[in-house]
mmCIF file of C-alpha atoms (C1' of nucleotides) in Angstrom:
data_model
loop_
_atom_site.group_PDB
_atom_site.id
_atom_site.type_symbol
_atom_site.label_atom_id
_atom_site.label_comp_id
_atom_site.label_asym_id
_atom_site.label_seq_id
_atom_site.Cartn_x
_atom_site.Cartn_y
_atom_site.Cartn_z
ATOM 1 C CA MET G 1 363.579 -106.828 29.028
ATOM 2 C CA HIS G 2 362.465 -104.603 26.187
ATOM 3 C CA PRO G 3 358.971 -103.227 25.781
ATOM 4 C CA SER G 4 357.497 -106.648 25.178
ATOM 5 C CA ASP G 5 354.273 -105.430 23.643
ATOM 6 C CA VAL G 6 355.989 -105.011 20.303
ATOM 7 C CA LEU G 7 358.086 -107.434 18.313
ATOM 8 C CA SER G 8 360.898 -107.019 15.845
ATOM 9 C CA ILE G 9 360.570 -108.869 12.570
ATOM 10 C CA GLY G 10 363.105 -111.424 13.728
ATOM 11 C CA GLN G 11 361.171 -112.132 16.898
ATOM 12 C CA LEU G 12 357.953 -112.490 14.982
ATOM 13 C CA ALA G 13 359.698 -114.807 12.576
ATOM 14 C CA SER G 14 360.875 -117.146 15.292
ATOM 15 C CA ARG G 15 357.495 -117.053 16.988
ATOM 16 C CA THR G 16 355.615 -117.988 13.831
ATOM 17 C CA GLY G 17 358.205 -120.177 12.155
ATOM 18 C CA LEU G 18 358.074 -117.959 9.106
ATOM 19 C CA ALA G 19 361.102 -116.590 7.308
ATOM 20 C CA VAL G 20 361.835 -112.930 7.775
ATOM 21 C CA SER G 21 361.622 -112.449 4.031
ATOM 22 C CA ALA G 22 358.200 -114.078 4.013
ATOM 23 C CA ILE G 23 356.902 -111.658 6.615
ATOM 24 C CA ARG G 24 358.189 -108.715 4.611
ATOM 25 C CA TYR G 25 356.440 -110.155 1.590
ATOM 26 C CA TYR G 26 353.223 -110.539 3.547
ATOM 27 C CA GLU G 27 353.430 -106.906 4.459
ATOM 28 C CA THR G 28 353.528 -105.968 0.773
ATOM 29 C CA GLN G 29 350.421 -108.072 0.347
ATOM 30 C CA GLY G 30 348.667 -106.326 3.193
ATOM 31 C CA LEU G 31 348.497 -109.300 5.533
ATOM 32 C CA VAL G 32 350.198 -107.354 8.299
ATOM 33 C CA ARG G 33 350.679 -103.626 8.787
ATOM 34 C CA PRO G 34 353.582 -103.056 11.158
ATOM 35 C CA THR G 35 354.561 -99.610 12.360
ATOM 36 C CA ARG G 36 358.134 -98.344 12.267
ATOM 37 C CA ASN G 37 360.411 -97.200 15.057
ATOM 38 C CA ASP G 38 362.677 -94.169 14.882
ATOM 39 C CA GLY G 39 365.341 -96.112 13.053
ATOM 40 C CA GLY G 40 362.864 -97.264 10.415
ATOM 41 C CA GLN G 41 362.654 -100.844 11.635
ATOM 42 C CA ARG G 42 359.374 -102.709 11.680
ATOM 43 C CA ARG G 43 357.535 -103.137 14.949
ATOM 44 C CA PHE G 44 354.764 -105.706 15.134
ATOM 45 C CA ARG G 45 352.005 -106.150 17.658
ATOM 46 C CA ARG G 46 351.654 -109.353 19.612
ATOM 47 C CA SER G 47 348.366 -109.995 17.878
ATOM 48 C CA ASP G 48 350.266 -110.285 14.636
ATOM 49 C CA ILE G 49 351.524 -113.652 15.820
ATOM 50 C CA ARG G 50 347.977 -114.890 15.687
ATOM 51 C CA ARG G 51 347.377 -113.180 12.383
ATOM 52 C CA LEU G 52 350.318 -114.896 10.788
ATOM 53 C CA SER G 53 349.464 -118.206 12.383
ATOM 54 C CA PHE G 54 346.106 -117.917 10.737
ATOM 55 C CA VAL G 55 347.843 -117.252 7.449
ATOM 56 C CA ARG G 56 349.899 -120.386 7.884
ATOM 57 C CA ILE G 57 346.890 -122.551 8.568
ATOM 58 C CA ALA G 58 344.838 -121.109 5.763
ATOM 59 C CA GLN G 59 347.694 -121.821 3.385
ATOM 60 C CA GLN G 60 347.779 -125.407 4.524
ATOM 61 C CA PHE G 61 344.250 -125.617 3.268
ATOM 62 C CA GLY G 62 345.199 -124.256 -0.080
ATOM 63 C CA PHE G 63 343.884 -120.722 0.241
ATOM 64 C CA THR G 64 345.779 -118.120 -1.718
ATOM 65 C CA ILE G 65 347.343 -115.093 -0.096
ATOM 66 C CA GLU G 66 344.704 -112.973 -1.748
ATOM 67 C CA GLN G 67 341.864 -115.007 -0.289
ATOM 68 C CA ILE G 68 343.481 -114.924 3.111
ATOM 69 C CA ALA G 69 343.872 -111.179 2.862
ATOM 70 C CA GLU G 70 340.145 -110.910 2.216
ATOM 71 C CA GLN G 71 339.378 -112.912 5.316
ATOM 72 C CA LEU G 72 341.705 -110.773 7.387
ATOM 73 C CA GLN G 73 339.904 -107.655 6.228
ATOM 74 C CA LEU G 74 337.144 -108.762 8.579
ATOM 75 C CA LEU G 75 339.399 -108.116 11.542
ATOM 76 C CA PRO G 76 339.445 -104.582 12.962
ATOM 77 C CA GLU G 77 342.512 -102.555 12.096
ATOM 78 C CA SER G 78 342.370 -100.086 14.926
ATOM 79 C CA ARG G 79 342.087 -102.330 17.962
ATOM 80 C CA THR G 80 343.434 -105.722 18.901
ATOM 81 C CA PRO G 81 341.044 -108.390 17.611
ATOM 82 C CA THR G 82 338.873 -109.964 20.276
ATOM 83 C CA LYS G 83 337.667 -113.509 20.611
ATOM 84 C CA GLY G 84 334.498 -112.501 18.870
ATOM 85 C CA ASP G 85 336.412 -111.070 15.927
ATOM 86 C CA TRP G 86 338.368 -114.259 15.485
ATOM 87 C CA SER G 87 335.319 -116.426 15.908
ATOM 88 C CA LYS G 88 333.522 -114.563 13.192
ATOM 89 C CA ILE G 89 336.336 -114.903 10.708
ATOM 90 C CA SER G 90 336.895 -118.544 11.532
ATOM 91 C CA LEU G 91 333.254 -119.289 10.844
ATOM 92 C CA VAL G 92 333.637 -118.074 7.300
ATOM 93 C CA PHE G 93 336.825 -120.021 7.048
ATOM 94 C CA ARG G 94 335.238 -123.147 8.386
ATOM 95 C CA ALA G 95 332.340 -122.948 5.941
ATOM 96 C CA GLU G 96 334.770 -122.696 3.040
ATOM 97 C CA LEU G 97 336.612 -125.634 4.414
ATOM 98 C CA ASP G 98 333.548 -127.779 4.762
ATOM 99 C CA ALA G 99 332.611 -127.028 1.197
ATOM 100 C CA ARG G 100 336.066 -127.928 0.057
ATOM 101 C CA ILE G 101 336.067 -131.232 1.861
ATOM 102 C CA GLU G 102 332.655 -132.056 0.516
ATOM 103 C CA THR G 103 333.719 -131.356 -3.044
ATOM 104 C CA LEU G 104 336.790 -133.466 -2.610
ATOM 105 C CA THR G 105 334.738 -136.331 -1.258
ATOM 106 C CA LYS G 106 332.216 -136.082 -4.058
ATOM 107 C CA LEU G 107 334.952 -136.078 -6.620
ATOM 108 C CA ARG G 108 336.479 -139.123 -5.061
ATOM 109 C CA ASP G 109 333.211 -140.992 -5.109
ATOM 110 C CA ASN G 110 332.596 -140.004 -8.706
ATOM 111 C CA LEU G 111 336.034 -141.175 -9.577
ATOM 112 C CA ASP G 112 335.181 -144.555 -8.161
ATOM 113 C CA GLY G 113 332.396 -144.710 -10.684
ATOM 114 C CA CYS G 114 334.672 -143.762 -13.546
ATOM 115 C CA ILE G 115 337.927 -145.517 -13.125
ATOM 116 C CA GLY G 116 337.930 -147.038 -9.695
ATOM 117 C CA CYS G 117 335.282 -149.582 -10.484
ATOM 118 C CA GLY G 118 337.239 -150.862 -13.419
ATOM 119 C CA CYS G 119 334.412 -150.468 -15.890
ATOM 120 C CA LEU G 120 336.100 -147.457 -17.409
ATOM 121 C CA SER G 121 332.916 -146.267 -18.989
ATOM 122 C CA LEU G 122 333.954 -142.694 -19.298
ATOM 123 C CA LYS G 123 330.807 -141.866 -21.196
ATOM 124 C CA LYS G 124 328.828 -142.225 -18.010
ATOM 125 C CA CYS G 125 331.159 -139.964 -16.130
ATOM 126 C CA ARG G 126 329.729 -136.601 -15.254
ATOM 127 C CA LEU G 127 332.720 -135.180 -13.523
ATOM 128 C CA TYR G 128 332.579 -131.733 -15.003
ATOM 129 C CA ASN G 129 335.092 -129.194 -13.869
ATOM 130 C CA PRO G 130 334.060 -128.289 -10.324
ATOM 131 C CA ASP G 131 336.712 -125.593 -10.448
ATOM 132 C CA ASP G 132 336.749 -125.100 -6.723
ATOM 133 C CA THR G 133 339.749 -127.073 -5.721
ATOM 134 C CA ALA G 134 343.001 -125.219 -5.415
ATOM 135 C CA ARG G 135 343.535 -124.372 -9.092
ATOM 136 C CA ARG G 136 345.094 -121.276 -10.526
ATOM 137 C CA LYS G 137 342.714 -119.013 -12.298
ATOM 138 C CA GLY G 138 343.324 -118.209 -15.914
ATOM 139 C CA SER G 139 344.931 -121.502 -16.659
ATOM 140 C CA GLY G 140 343.885 -125.082 -16.955
ATOM 141 C CA PRO G 141 341.341 -126.626 -19.250
ATOM 142 C CA ARG G 142 337.604 -126.568 -19.156
ATOM 143 C CA TYR G 143 336.260 -130.076 -18.881
ATOM 144 C CA LEU G 144 337.093 -133.409 -17.462
ATOM 145 C CA MET G 145 337.085 -136.868 -18.965
ATOM 146 C CA GLY G 146 337.401 -136.164 -22.651
ATOM 147 C CA ASP G 147 334.941 -138.761 -23.928
ATOM 148 C CA THR G 148 331.916 -137.115 -25.426
ATOM 149 C CA PRO G 149 328.682 -139.028 -26.137
ATOM 150 C CA GLU G 150 329.265 -139.156 -29.884
ATOM 151 C CA SER G 151 332.537 -141.009 -29.537
ATOM 152 C CA ASN G 152 332.469 -144.724 -28.886
ATOM 153 C CA SER G 153 335.951 -145.807 -28.085
ATOM 154 C CA SER G 154 336.372 -149.114 -26.278
ATOM 155 C CA MET X 1 337.749 -140.646 -42.467
ATOM 156 C CA HIS X 2 341.366 -140.896 -41.459
ATOM 157 C CA PRO X 3 342.942 -143.847 -39.705
ATOM 158 C CA SER X 4 340.978 -143.276 -36.532
ATOM 159 C CA ASP X 5 343.198 -145.303 -34.266
ATOM 160 C CA VAL X 6 345.602 -142.400 -33.975
ATOM 161 C CA LEU X 7 344.965 -138.789 -33.090
ATOM 162 C CA SER X 8 346.663 -135.551 -33.994
ATOM 163 C CA ILE X 9 347.522 -133.216 -31.147
ATOM 164 C CA GLY X 10 344.605 -130.981 -32.062
ATOM 165 C CA GLN X 11 342.159 -133.841 -31.959
ATOM 166 C CA LEU X 12 343.482 -134.984 -28.642
ATOM 167 C CA ALA X 13 343.217 -131.439 -27.373
ATOM 168 C CA SER X 14 339.563 -131.139 -28.254
ATOM 169 C CA ARG X 15 338.827 -134.582 -26.865
ATOM 170 C CA THR X 16 340.425 -133.821 -23.518
ATOM 171 C CA GLY X 17 339.653 -130.136 -23.263
ATOM 172 C CA LEU X 18 343.341 -129.435 -22.844
ATOM 173 C CA ALA X 19 345.261 -126.779 -24.734
ATOM 174 C CA VAL X 20 347.599 -128.009 -27.444
ATOM 175 C CA SER X 21 350.444 -126.269 -25.694
ATOM 176 C CA ALA X 22 349.583 -128.087 -22.481
ATOM 177 C CA ILE X 23 349.766 -131.451 -24.200
ATOM 178 C CA ARG X 24 353.143 -130.611 -25.650
ATOM 179 C CA TYR X 25 354.271 -129.605 -22.206
ATOM 180 C CA TYR X 26 352.998 -132.867 -20.762
ATOM 181 C CA GLU X 27 355.065 -134.702 -23.303
ATOM 182 C CA THR X 28 358.186 -132.956 -22.059
ATOM 183 C CA GLN X 29 357.234 -134.130 -18.590
ATOM 184 C CA GLY X 30 356.784 -137.680 -19.752
ATOM 185 C CA LEU X 31 353.049 -137.913 -19.193
ATOM 186 C CA VAL X 32 352.464 -139.007 -22.800
ATOM 187 C CA ARG X 33 354.854 -140.437 -25.347
ATOM 188 C CA PRO X 34 353.391 -139.893 -28.804
ATOM 189 C CA THR X 35 355.038 -141.266 -31.935
ATOM 190 C CA ARG X 36 355.737 -139.117 -34.981
ATOM 191 C CA ASN X 37 354.473 -139.470 -38.529
ATOM 192 C CA ASP X 38 356.600 -138.997 -41.654
ATOM 193 C CA GLY X 39 356.156 -135.246 -41.493
ATOM 194 C CA GLY X 40 357.302 -135.132 -37.873
ATOM 195 C CA GLN X 41 353.869 -134.479 -36.411
ATOM 196 C CA ARG X 42 352.773 -136.119 -33.180
ATOM 197 C CA ARG X 43 350.443 -139.092 -33.341
ATOM 198 C CA PHE X 44 348.662 -140.149 -30.177
ATOM 199 C CA ARG X 45 346.912 -143.357 -29.337
ATOM 200 C CA ARG X 46 343.278 -143.404 -28.337
ATOM 201 C CA SER X 47 344.272 -144.558 -24.903
ATOM 202 C CA ASP X 48 346.054 -141.271 -24.419
ATOM 203 C CA ILE X 49 342.664 -139.645 -24.055
ATOM 204 C CA ARG X 50 342.170 -141.649 -20.914
ATOM 205 C CA ARG X 51 345.707 -140.966 -19.793
ATOM 206 C CA LEU X 52 345.223 -137.238 -20.067
ATOM 207 C CA SER X 53 341.804 -137.390 -18.500
ATOM 208 C CA PHE X 54 343.441 -139.034 -15.561
ATOM 209 C CA VAL X 55 345.959 -136.221 -15.467
ATOM 210 C CA ARG X 56 343.163 -133.691 -15.386
ATOM 211 C CA ILE X 57 341.397 -135.375 -12.526
ATOM 212 C CA ALA X 58 344.541 -135.890 -10.517
ATOM 213 C CA GLN X 59 345.336 -132.219 -10.892
ATOM 214 C CA GLN X 60 341.911 -131.332 -9.582
ATOM 215 C CA PHE X 61 342.942 -133.108 -6.442
ATOM 216 C CA GLY X 62 346.101 -131.111 -6.157
ATOM 217 C CA PHE X 63 348.614 -133.690 -7.315
ATOM 218 C CA THR X 64 351.663 -132.273 -9.028
ATOM 219 C CA ILE X 65 352.666 -133.267 -12.520
ATOM 220 C CA GLU X 66 355.579 -135.137 -11.055
ATOM 221 C CA GLN X 67 353.379 -137.186 -8.769
ATOM 222 C CA ILE X 68 351.004 -137.926 -11.599
ATOM 223 C CA ALA X 69 353.888 -139.026 -13.754
ATOM 224 C CA GLU X 70 354.878 -141.487 -11.048
ATOM 225 C CA GLN X 71 351.411 -142.943 -10.994
ATOM 226 C CA LEU X 72 351.365 -143.277 -14.750
ATOM 227 C CA GLN X 73 354.621 -145.221 -14.626
ATOM 228 C CA LEU X 74 352.480 -148.055 -13.330
ATOM 229 C CA LEU X 75 350.752 -148.320 -16.689
ATOM 230 C CA PRO X 76 352.382 -150.513 -19.344
ATOM 231 C CA GLU X 77 354.168 -148.622 -22.094
ATOM 232 C CA SER X 78 354.100 -151.296 -24.718
ATOM 233 C CA ARG X 79 350.450 -152.266 -24.844
ATOM 234 C CA THR X 80 347.196 -150.426 -24.381
ATOM 235 C CA PRO X 81 346.330 -150.373 -20.690
ATOM 236 C CA THR X 82 343.610 -152.787 -19.683
ATOM 237 C CA LYS X 83 340.881 -152.413 -17.117
ATOM 238 C CA GLY X 84 343.116 -154.155 -14.646
ATOM 239 C CA ASP X 85 345.939 -151.709 -15.249
ATOM 240 C CA TRP X 86 343.694 -148.767 -14.652
ATOM 241 C CA SER X 87 342.104 -150.313 -11.611
ATOM 242 C CA LYS X 88 345.478 -150.880 -10.034
ATOM 243 C CA ILE X 89 346.608 -147.320 -10.543
ATOM 244 C CA SER X 90 343.323 -145.883 -9.386
ATOM 245 C CA LEU X 91 343.584 -147.841 -6.159
ATOM 246 C CA VAL X 92 346.828 -146.112 -5.336
ATOM 247 C CA PHE X 93 345.252 -142.860 -6.339
ATOM 248 C CA ARG X 94 342.234 -143.476 -4.204
ATOM 249 C CA ALA X 95 344.303 -144.323 -1.152
ATOM 250 C CA GLU X 96 346.201 -141.067 -1.520
ATOM 251 C CA LEU X 97 342.935 -139.293 -1.847
ATOM 252 C CA ASP X 98 341.440 -140.813 1.236
ATOM 253 C CA ALA X 99 344.501 -139.852 3.206
ATOM 254 C CA ARG X 100 344.273 -136.342 1.901
ATOM 255 C CA ILE X 101 340.642 -135.981 2.815
ATOM 256 C CA GLU X 102 341.295 -137.371 6.246
ATOM 257 C CA THR X 103 344.124 -134.935 6.870
ATOM 258 C CA LEU X 104 341.982 -132.075 5.731
ATOM 259 C CA THR X 105 339.187 -133.127 8.032
ATOM 260 C CA LYS X 106 341.524 -133.531 10.970
ATOM 261 C CA LEU X 107 342.990 -130.139 10.350
ATOM 262 C CA ARG X 108 339.559 -128.642 10.260
ATOM 263 C CA ASP X 109 338.579 -130.234 13.516
ATOM 264 C CA ASN X 110 341.791 -129.153 15.150
ATOM 265 C CA LEU X 111 341.204 -125.682 13.916
ATOM 266 C CA ASP X 112 337.869 -125.688 15.658
ATOM 267 C CA GLY X 113 339.758 -126.358 18.854
ATOM 268 C CA CYS X 114 342.183 -123.518 18.234
ATOM 269 C CA ILE X 115 340.327 -120.617 16.803
ATOM 270 C CA GLY X 116 336.902 -121.844 15.926
ATOM 271 C CA CYS X 117 335.815 -122.345 19.496
ATOM 272 C CA GLY X 118 336.669 -118.790 20.376
ATOM 273 C CA CYS X 119 338.940 -119.698 23.254
ATOM 274 C CA LEU X 120 341.986 -118.868 21.184
ATOM 275 C CA SER X 121 344.251 -120.851 23.443
ATOM 276 C CA LEU X 122 346.976 -121.398 20.941
ATOM 277 C CA LYS X 123 349.150 -123.028 23.532
ATOM 278 C CA LYS X 124 346.879 -126.043 23.450
ATOM 279 C CA CYS X 125 347.039 -126.278 19.715
ATOM 280 C CA ARG X 126 348.970 -129.197 18.366
ATOM 281 C CA LEU X 127 348.548 -128.479 14.704
ATOM 282 C CA TYR X 128 352.061 -129.203 13.623
ATOM 283 C CA ASN X 129 352.866 -129.003 9.971
ATOM 284 C CA PRO X 130 351.266 -132.106 8.415
ATOM 285 C CA ASP X 131 353.029 -131.164 5.220
ATOM 286 C CA ASP X 132 350.863 -133.333 3.039
ATOM 287 C CA THR X 133 348.420 -130.866 1.680
ATOM 288 C CA ALA X 134 349.203 -129.293 -1.652
ATOM 289 C CA ARG X 135 352.277 -127.323 -0.619
ATOM 290 C CA ARG X 136 355.334 -126.623 -2.705
ATOM 291 C CA LYS X 137 358.432 -128.313 -1.503
ATOM 292 C CA GLY X 138 361.418 -126.224 -0.629
ATOM 293 C CA SER X 139 359.365 -123.284 0.496
ATOM 294 C CA GLY X 140 357.096 -122.431 3.332
ATOM 295 C CA PRO X 141 357.830 -122.506 6.987
ATOM 296 C CA ARG X 142 358.203 -125.377 9.387
ATOM 297 C CA TYR X 143 355.602 -125.126 12.113
ATOM 298 C CA LEU X 144 352.148 -123.904 12.736
ATOM 299 C CA MET X 145 350.711 -121.716 15.461
ATOM 300 C CA GLY X 146 353.741 -119.824 16.678
ATOM 301 C CA ASP X 147 352.962 -119.867 20.394
ATOM 302 C CA THR X 148 355.470 -121.936 22.278
ATOM 303 C CA PRO X 149 354.861 -123.191 25.826
ATOM 304 C CA GLU X 150 357.193 -120.649 27.401
ATOM 305 C CA SER X 151 355.253 -117.677 26.085
ATOM 306 C CA ASN X 152 352.113 -116.597 27.842
ATOM 307 C CA SER X 153 350.420 -114.061 25.654
ATOM 308 C CA SER X 154 346.774 -113.240 26.259
ATOM 309 C "C1'" DG O 1 347.566 -126.739 -56.958
ATOM 310 C "C1'" DT O 2 347.337 -123.543 -53.782
ATOM 311 C "C1'" DA O 3 345.430 -121.267 -49.706
ATOM 312 C "C1'" DA O 4 344.064 -121.967 -45.111
ATOM 313 C "C1'" DT O 5 344.751 -124.701 -41.241
ATOM 314 C "C1'" DT O 6 347.281 -127.214 -38.257
ATOM 315 C "C1'" DG O 7 351.599 -128.527 -36.567
ATOM 316 C "C1'" DC O 8 356.704 -127.952 -35.188
ATOM 317 C "C1'" DT O 9 360.640 -125.925 -32.335
ATOM 318 C "C1'" DC O 10 362.621 -122.964 -29.275
ATOM 319 C "C1'" DA O 11 362.910 -118.980 -26.452
ATOM 320 C "C1'" DA O 12 360.740 -116.045 -23.517
ATOM 321 C "C1'" DG O 13 356.783 -114.517 -20.737
ATOM 322 C "C1'" DT O 14 353.302 -115.392 -16.751
ATOM 323 C "C1'" DT O 15 351.568 -116.032 -11.844
ATOM 324 C "C1'" DA O 16 352.064 -117.067 -7.007
ATOM 325 C "C1'" DA O 17 354.690 -116.973 -3.271
ATOM 326 C "C1'" DC O 18 358.670 -116.377 -1.859
ATOM 327 C "C1'" DT O 19 364.105 -116.353 -1.560
ATOM 328 C "C1'" DT O 20 368.638 -114.422 -2.513
ATOM 329 C "C1'" DG O 21 371.907 -110.864 -3.033
ATOM 330 C "C1'" DA O 22 373.960 -106.353 -3.033
ATOM 331 C "C1'" DG O 23 374.900 -102.472 -0.655
ATOM 332 C "C1'" DG O 24 374.012 -99.885 3.289
ATOM 333 C "C1'" DT O 25 371.902 -98.748 8.322
ATOM 334 C "C1'" DC O 26 370.639 -99.589 13.322
ATOM 335 C "C1'" DA O 27 371.130 -101.399 17.862
ATOM 336 C "C1'" DA O 28 373.064 -103.914 21.797
ATOM 337 C "C1'" DG O 29 376.736 -105.527 24.411
ATOM 338 C "C1'" DA O 30 381.808 -105.925 25.930
ATOM 339 C "C1'" DT A 1 383.354 -96.853 21.157
ATOM 340 C "C1'" DC A 2 383.370 -100.259 18.253
ATOM 341 C "C1'" DT A 3 381.897 -104.404 16.435
ATOM 342 C "C1'" DT A 4 378.694 -107.714 15.470
ATOM 343 C "C1'" DG A 5 374.348 -109.173 14.280
ATOM 344 C "C1'" DA A 6 369.764 -107.805 13.083
ATOM 345 C "C1'" DC A 7 367.380 -104.702 9.741
ATOM 346 C "C1'" DC A 8 366.397 -102.013 5.561
ATOM 347 C "C1'" DT A 9 365.406 -101.449 0.394
ATOM 348 C "C1'" DC A 10 365.188 -102.834 -4.141
ATOM 349 C "C1'" DA A 11 366.080 -105.748 -7.953
ATOM 350 C "C1'" DA A 12 366.450 -110.123 -9.599
ATOM 351 C "C1'" DG A 13 366.113 -115.137 -9.212
ATOM 352 C "C1'" DT A 14 363.156 -119.535 -8.334
ATOM 353 C "C1'" DT A 15 359.551 -123.245 -9.173
ATOM 354 C "C1'" DA A 16 355.451 -125.184 -11.294
ATOM 355 C "C1'" DA A 17 352.725 -125.404 -14.929
ATOM 356 C "C1'" DC A 18 351.767 -123.538 -18.653
ATOM 357 C "C1'" DT A 19 351.032 -119.785 -22.505
ATOM 358 C "C1'" DT A 20 352.609 -116.751 -26.184
ATOM 359 C "C1'" DG A 21 355.209 -115.533 -30.112
ATOM 360 C "C1'" DA A 22 358.319 -115.922 -33.955
ATOM 361 C "C1'" DG A 23 359.520 -118.171 -37.881
ATOM 362 C "C1'" DC A 24 358.892 -122.128 -40.573
ATOM 363 C "C1'" DA A 25 356.937 -127.004 -42.333
ATOM 364 C "C1'" DA A 26 353.229 -130.350 -43.172
ATOM 365 C "C1'" DT A 27 348.181 -131.264 -44.132
ATOM 366 C "C1'" DT A 28 343.780 -130.633 -45.664
ATOM 367 C "C1'" DA A 29 340.062 -128.493 -48.183
ATOM 368 C "C1'" DC A 30 338.421 -126.588 -52.234
#
DNA sequence: GTAATTGCTCAAGTTAACTTGAGGTCAAGA
DNA sequence: TCTTGACCTCAAGTTAACTTGAGCAATTAC
């Protein structure tokens, strides 16, 4: 076989389940930094499979490419990441995740108090924009549950 | 004051915290169906405040406009929704939510087994695309954790 | 009654995360 | 060697969920 310590973009694609075009895009975003061979074609390291798998998982959780890129900064560029490197980064990741799940759960429980219970007393609702679920920045409104204390509708 | 059983788009905007342009957009998506006055301006019902508040909350949870629209179909168009109407719809909503939280939690725990534990044995990982977190349809790859059984890297 | 505010429509712009296409190059096998 | 198939670049298209702007009409406030 070929020097199996490097992968072509097509091989990496089939190993990760990503589209070739997606991997090229990720390169522009700094998620991977392949080298080039003499013909100018990309050559990836085996450890890039893991890198991109991490990207896939993080996306499942609603992280943006930018956030994922930040996390990946924690991995060493020069050498192949070790167990310890991955453990460190996944701790950060896991903490974020826990926070996210907790927020989601809290929101759900609050919702029960607002609409779920049937009382519909929106005035009691204190669900103010937690702003940490997967929302775009720069868009979307500021508060939740429009009823303000002064208004007494039904 | 004015006939306070109807609201202009601006009033609705300040009551919900949404931008006027967002409300107009929601109308095009069928989330609200205001009437028009003689001058052609939109007139909303008070109950639309609640409708849009629901939209806001559902978005926080990562539901798409389309999914939210489906939920809102369950509300009666002709009359003002009652407690019972809202309770019914929020039950559906809540079930979806619970499922979502559960998936998220499972994913997290699985992740611990894959990367979090430090063993990095991706071959053992069975995190296959659950596809029910907030992903776009029509994009994104098919599987997770590229390592297939036949490959024995690291 | 008139100015300032609010509203209206419609087209085009925005962001994220990619995909698609055009036009051309590289590599591997028969 | 020659022919596929895999790659390359760069520009433009795509989707969701809105926003912005232009140009104009209706309301409201004084």
